Amino acid sequence: NFDRAFDIYRSRYNLPTTQVIFVIVSDDTAWIKDNLGKHEDVIFGQDTSEGRVAEPDLPGFDLCLLAACNHSIHTYGTFGAWGSLLAGGQVIAATGTNMDANTEEDEIYR
């Protein structure tokens, strides 16, 4: 799940002089803010683009944000996969958000 993936990157890269920041983009902003907004080291793509990027350009802006990252965490889908590919670095493919209610895709990645 995302919390575990966050912890993995924090343990690898948080140092006295550097701290991990997670940049999160999604077409379901309400869900990501409700479920991932509890972390102090998380920022949301929508917050950086709001009022600055035209609606038709938002997917491209989000992909540029992902490509500028050092490492990636993504779920299913081609958008996250392309973001991870363009970013380079290490990739963690999260298997889901609720280990008690996995989807069929979650079962495939175990």
Coordinates of N, CA, C and O in Angstrom, one line a residue, residues 3-100:
D3 N 1.3 3.8 2.2 CA 2.0 4.1 3.4 C 3.3 3.3 3.5 O 4.4 3.8 3.9
R4 N 3.2 2.0 3.1 CA 4.4 1.2 3.1 C 5.5 1.7 2.1 O 6.7 1.7 2.4
A5 N 5.0 2.0 0.9 CA 5.9 2.5 -0.1 C 6.5 3.8 0.3 O 7.7 4.0 0.1
F6 N 5.8 4.7 1.0 CA 6.3 6.0 1.5 C 7.4 5.7 2.5 O 8.5 6.3 2.5
D7 N 7.1 4.7 3.4 CA 8.1 4.4 4.4 C 9.4 3.8 3.8 O 10.5 4.1 4.3
I8 N 9.3 3.1 2.8 CA 10.5 2.5 2.1 C 11.4 3.7 1.6 O 12.6 3.7 1.8
Y9 N 10.8 4.6 0.9 CA 11.6 5.7 0.3 C 12.1 6.6 1.4 O 13.2 7.1 1.3
R10 N 11.3 6.8 2.5 CA 11.8 7.7 3.6 C 13.0 7.0 4.2 O 14.0 7.7 4.5
S11 N 13.0 5.7 4.4 CA 14.1 5.0 5.1 C 15.4 5.1 4.2 O 16.5 5.1 4.7
R12 N 15.2 5.1 2.8 CA 16.3 5.1 1.9 C 16.9 6.5 1.7 O 18.1 6.6 1.6
Y13 N 16.1 7.5 1.7 CA 16.5 8.8 1.3 C 16.4 10.0 2.3 O 17.0 11.0 2.0
N14 N 15.7 9.8 3.4 CA 15.7 10.9 4.3 C 17.0 10.9 5.1 O 17.4 9.9 5.7
L15 N 17.7 12.0 5.0 CA 19.0 12.2 5.7 C 18.9 13.5 6.5 O 18.0 14.3 6.3
P16 N 19.9 13.7 7.3 CA 19.9 15.0 8.0 C 19.9 16.2 7.1 O 19.3 17.3 7.5
T17 N 20.4 16.1 5.9 CA 20.5 17.3 5.0 C 19.4 17.2 3.9 O 19.3 18.2 3.1
T18 N 18.7 16.1 3.7 CA 17.7 16.0 2.6 C 16.5 15.3 3.1 O 16.6 14.4 4.0
Q19 N 15.4 15.6 2.6 CA 14.1 15.0 3.0 C 13.3 14.6 1.7 O 13.3 15.4 0.8
V20 N 12.7 13.5 1.8 CA 11.8 13.1 0.7 C 10.6 13.9 0.6 O 10.0 14.3 1.7
I21 N 10.1 14.3 -0.6 CA 8.8 14.9 -0.8 C 8.1 14.1 -1.8 O 8.7 13.8 -2.9
F22 N 6.9 13.7 -1.6 CA 6.1 12.9 -2.5 C 5.1 13.9 -3.2 O 4.4 14.6 -2.6
V23 N 5.2 13.8 -4.6 CA 4.4 14.6 -5.4 C 3.3 13.6 -6.0 O 3.6 12.6 -6.6
I24 N 2.0 13.9 -5.7 CA 0.9 13.0 -6.0 C 0.0 13.7 -7.0 O -0.4 14.8 -6.8
V25 N -0.2 12.9 -8.1 CA -1.2 13.4 -9.1 C -2.2 12.3 -9.3 O -1.9 11.1 -9.2
S26 N -3.5 12.7 -9.7 CA -4.5 11.7 -9.9 C -5.7 12.4 -10.6 O -5.8 13.7 -10.4
D27 N -6.5 11.7 -11.2 CA -7.8 12.2 -11.7 C -8.9 12.2 -10.7 O -10.0 12.6 -10.9
D28 N -8.5 11.7 -9.5 CA -9.5 11.6 -8.4 C -8.8 12.3 -7.2 O -8.4 11.7 -6.2
T29 N -8.8 13.7 -7.3 CA -8.1 14.5 -6.3 C -8.7 14.3 -4.9 O -8.0 14.3 -3.9
A30 N -10.0 14.2 -4.8 CA -10.7 14.1 -3.5 C -10.2 12.8 -2.8 O -9.9 12.9 -1.6
W31 N -10.0 11.7 -3.5 CA -9.6 10.5 -2.9 C -8.1 10.6 -2.4 O -7.8 10.2 -1.3
I32 N -7.3 11.2 -3.2 CA -5.9 11.2 -2.8 C -5.7 12.2 -1.6 O -4.9 11.9 -0.7
K33 N -6.5 13.3 -1.6 CA -6.3 14.2 -0.5 C -6.9 13.6 0.8 O -6.3 13.7 1.9
D34 N -8.0 12.8 0.7 CA -8.6 12.2 1.8 C -7.7 11.1 2.4 O -7.6 10.9 3.6
N35 N -7.1 10.3 1.5 CA -6.3 9.2 1.9 C -4.8 9.4 2.1 O -4.2 8.6 2.9
L36 N -4.3 10.3 1.4 CA -2.8 10.5 1.5 C -2.4 11.9 2.0 O -1.3 12.2 2.2
G37 N -3.4 12.7 2.3 CA -3.1 14.1 2.8 C -2.7 14.2 4.2 O -2.3 15.2 4.7
K38 N -2.7 13.0 4.9 CA -2.3 13.0 6.3 C -0.7 13.1 6.5 O -0.2 13.4 7.6
H39 N 0.0 12.9 5.4 CA 1.4 12.9 5.5 C 2.0 14.4 5.2 O 1.6 15.0 4.3
E40 N 2.9 14.8 6.1 CA 3.4 16.1 6.0 C 4.4 16.3 4.8 O 4.6 17.4 4.3
D41 N 4.9 15.2 4.3 CA 5.8 15.3 3.1 C 5.2 15.0 1.8 O 5.8 14.6 0.8
V42 N 3.8 15.2 1.7 CA 3.1 15.0 0.5 C 2.6 16.3 -0.1 O 2.1 17.2 0.7
I43 N 2.8 16.6 -1.4 CA 2.2 17.7 -2.1 C 1.4 17.1 -3.2 O 1.7 16.1 -3.8
F44 N 0.4 17.9 -3.7 CA -0.5 17.4 -4.7 C -0.4 18.3 -6.0 O -0.3 19.5 -5.9
G45 N -0.3 17.6 -7.1 CA -0.1 18.3 -8.4 C -1.2 19.3 -8.6 O -0.9 20.4 -9.1
Q46 N -2.4 19.0 -8.2 CA -3.5 20.0 -8.4 C -3.3 21.3 -7.7 O -3.6 22.4 -8.2
D47 N -2.6 21.2 -6.5 CA -2.4 22.5 -5.7 C -1.3 23.3 -6.5 O -1.3 24.5 -6.3
T48 N -0.4 22.7 -7.2 CA 0.6 23.5 -7.9 C 0.1 24.0 -9.2 O 0.6 25.0 -9.8
S49 N -0.9 23.4 -9.8 CA -1.4 23.8 -11.1 C -2.7 24.6 -11.1 O -3.0 25.3 -12.0
E50 N -3.4 24.6 -9.9 CA -4.6 25.3 -9.8 C -4.5 26.8 -10.1 O -3.6 27.5 -9.5
G51 N -5.2 27.3 -11.1 CA -5.2 28.7 -11.4 C -4.0 29.1 -12.4 O -3.9 30.2 -12.8
R52 N -3.2 28.1 -12.6 CA -2.0 28.4 -13.5 C -2.0 27.6 -14.8 O -1.3 28.0 -15.7
V53 N -2.7 26.5 -14.8 CA -2.7 25.6 -16.0 C -4.1 25.4 -16.4 O -5.0 25.1 -15.7
A54 N -4.3 25.6 -17.8 CA -5.7 25.4 -18.3 C -6.1 24.0 -18.2 O -5.3 23.1 -18.3
E55 N -7.4 23.8 -18.1 CA -8.0 22.4 -17.9 C -7.5 21.4 -18.9 O -7.1 20.3 -18.6
P56 N -7.5 21.7 -20.2 CA -7.0 20.7 -21.2 C -5.6 20.4 -21.1 O -5.1 19.3 -21.6
D57 N -4.8 21.2 -20.4 CA -3.3 21.0 -20.3 C -3.0 20.2 -19.0 O -1.8 19.9 -18.8
L58 N -3.9 20.0 -18.1 CA -3.6 19.3 -16.8 C -3.0 18.0 -16.9 O -2.0 17.7 -16.2
P59 N -3.4 17.1 -17.8 CA -2.7 15.8 -17.9 C -1.3 15.9 -18.3 O -0.4 15.3 -17.7
G60 N -1.0 16.8 -19.2 CA 0.4 17.0 -19.6 C 1.2 17.6 -18.5 O 2.4 17.3 -18.3
F61 N 0.6 18.6 -17.7 CA 1.3 19.2 -16.6 C 1.6 18.1 -15.6 O 2.8 18.0 -15.0
D62 N 0.6 17.2 -15.2 CA 0.9 16.2 -14.3 C 2.0 15.2 -14.7 O 2.8 14.8 -13.9
L63 N 2.0 14.9 -16.0 CA 3.0 14.0 -16.5 C 4.4 14.6 -16.4 O 5.4 14.0 -16.1
C64 N 4.5 15.9 -16.7 CA 5.7 16.7 -16.5 C 6.2 16.6 -15.0 O 7.4 16.5 -14.8
L65 N 5.3 16.8 -14.1 CA 5.6 16.7 -12.7 C 6.2 15.4 -12.4 O 7.2 15.3 -11.7
L66 N 5.6 14.3 -12.8 CA 6.0 13.0 -12.5 C 7.4 12.7 -13.2 O 8.3 12.1 -12.6
A67 N 7.6 13.2 -14.4 CA 8.9 13.0 -15.1 C 10.0 13.7 -14.4 O 11.2 13.3 -14.5
A68 N 9.7 14.8 -13.6 CA 10.7 15.6 -12.9 C 11.1 14.9 -11.6 O 12.1 15.4 -11.0
C69 N 10.5 13.9 -11.2 CA 10.8 13.2 -9.9 C 12.0 12.3 -10.1 O 12.3 11.9 -11.2
N70 N 12.6 12.0 -8.9 CA 13.7 11.1 -8.9 C 13.4 9.6 -8.9 O 14.1 8.7 -9.4
H71 N 12.3 9.3 -8.3 CA 11.8 7.9 -8.1 C 10.3 7.9 -8.2 O 9.6 9.0 -8.1
S72 N 9.6 6.7 -8.2 CA 8.2 6.7 -8.4 C 7.5 5.6 -7.6 O 8.1 4.6 -7.3
I73 N 6.3 5.9 -7.3 CA 5.3 4.9 -6.7 C 4.1 5.0 -7.6 O 3.6 6.1 -7.9
H74 N 3.7 3.9 -8.2 CA 2.5 4.0 -9.0 C 1.6 2.8 -8.8 O 2.1 1.7 -8.3
T75 N 0.3 2.9 -9.2 CA -0.6 1.8 -9.2 C -0.7 1.3 -10.6 O 0.2 1.5 -11.4
Y76 N -1.9 0.8 -11.0 CA -2.1 0.3 -12.3 C -2.3 1.4 -13.3 O -2.5 2.6 -12.9
G77 N -2.2 1.1 -14.5 CA -2.5 2.1 -15.6 C -1.3 2.6 -16.3 O -0.2 2.6 -15.8
T78 N -1.5 3.1 -17.5 CA -0.4 3.6 -18.3 C 0.1 4.9 -17.9 O 1.3 5.2 -18.1
F79 N -0.7 5.8 -17.3 CA -0.3 7.1 -17.0 C 0.8 7.1 -15.9 O 1.9 7.7 -16.1
G80 N 0.6 6.3 -14.9 CA 1.6 6.1 -13.8 C 2.9 5.4 -14.4 O 4.0 5.7 -14.0
A81 N 2.6 4.5 -15.2 CA 3.8 3.7 -15.8 C 4.6 4.6 -16.6 O 5.9 4.6 -16.6
W82 N 4.0 5.5 -17.4 CA 4.8 6.5 -18.2 C 5.5 7.5 -17.4 O 6.7 7.8 -17.6
G83 N 4.8 7.9 -16.3 CA 5.5 8.9 -15.4 C 6.7 8.2 -14.8 O 7.8 8.9 -14.7
S84 N 6.6 7.0 -14.4 CA 7.7 6.3 -13.8 C 8.9 6.1 -14.8 O 10.0 6.2 -14.5
L85 N 8.5 5.7 -16.0 CA 9.5 5.5 -17.0 C 10.3 6.8 -17.3 O 11.5 6.8 -17.4
L86 N 9.5 7.9 -17.5 CA 10.2 9.2 -17.8 C 11.0 9.7 -16.6 O 12.0 10.4 -16.8
A87 N 10.6 9.4 -15.4 CA 11.3 9.9 -14.2 C 12.6 9.1 -14.0 O 13.6 9.7 -13.6
G88 N 12.7 7.8 -14.4 CA 13.8 7.0 -14.1 C 13.9 6.7 -12.6 O 12.9 6.8 -11.9
G89 N 15.0 6.3 -12.1 CA 15.1 6.0 -10.7 C 14.4 4.7 -10.4 O 14.1 3.9 -11.2
Q90 N 14.2 4.5 -9.1 CA 13.6 3.3 -8.5 C 12.0 3.5 -8.7 O 11.5 4.6 -8.6
V91 N 11.4 2.3 -8.8 CA 9.9 2.3 -8.9 C 9.3 1.3 -7.9 O 9.8 0.2 -7.8
I92 N 8.3 1.7 -7.2 CA 7.6 0.8 -6.4 C 6.2 0.8 -6.9 O 5.5 1.8 -7.1
A93 N 5.7 -0.4 -7.3 CA 4.3 -0.5 -7.8 C 3.4 -0.9 -6.6 O 3.5 -2.1 -6.1
A94 N 2.7 0.0 -6.1 CA 1.8 -0.3 -4.9 C 0.7 -1.3 -5.4 O 0.2 -1.2 -6.5
T95 N 0.4 -2.2 -4.5 CA -0.5 -3.3 -4.9 C -1.9 -2.9 -4.5 O -2.8 -3.7 -4.7
G96 N -2.2 -1.8 -3.8 CA -3.5 -1.5 -3.4 C -3.5 -0.6 -2.2 O -2.4 -0.4 -1.6
T97 N -4.7 -0.2 -1.7 CA -4.7 0.7 -0.6 C -5.4 0.0 0.6 O -5.3 0.4 1.7
N98 N -6.0 -1.2 0.4 CA -6.7 -1.9 1.5 C -6.4 -3.4 1.3 O -7.0 -4.0 0.5
M99 N -5.5 -3.8 2.1 CA -5.1 -5.2 2.0 C -6.2 -6.2 2.3 O -6.1 -7.4 2.0
D100 N -7.3 -5.8 3.0 CA -8.4 -6.7 3.3 C -9.4 -6.8 2.1 O -10.3 -7.6 2.2

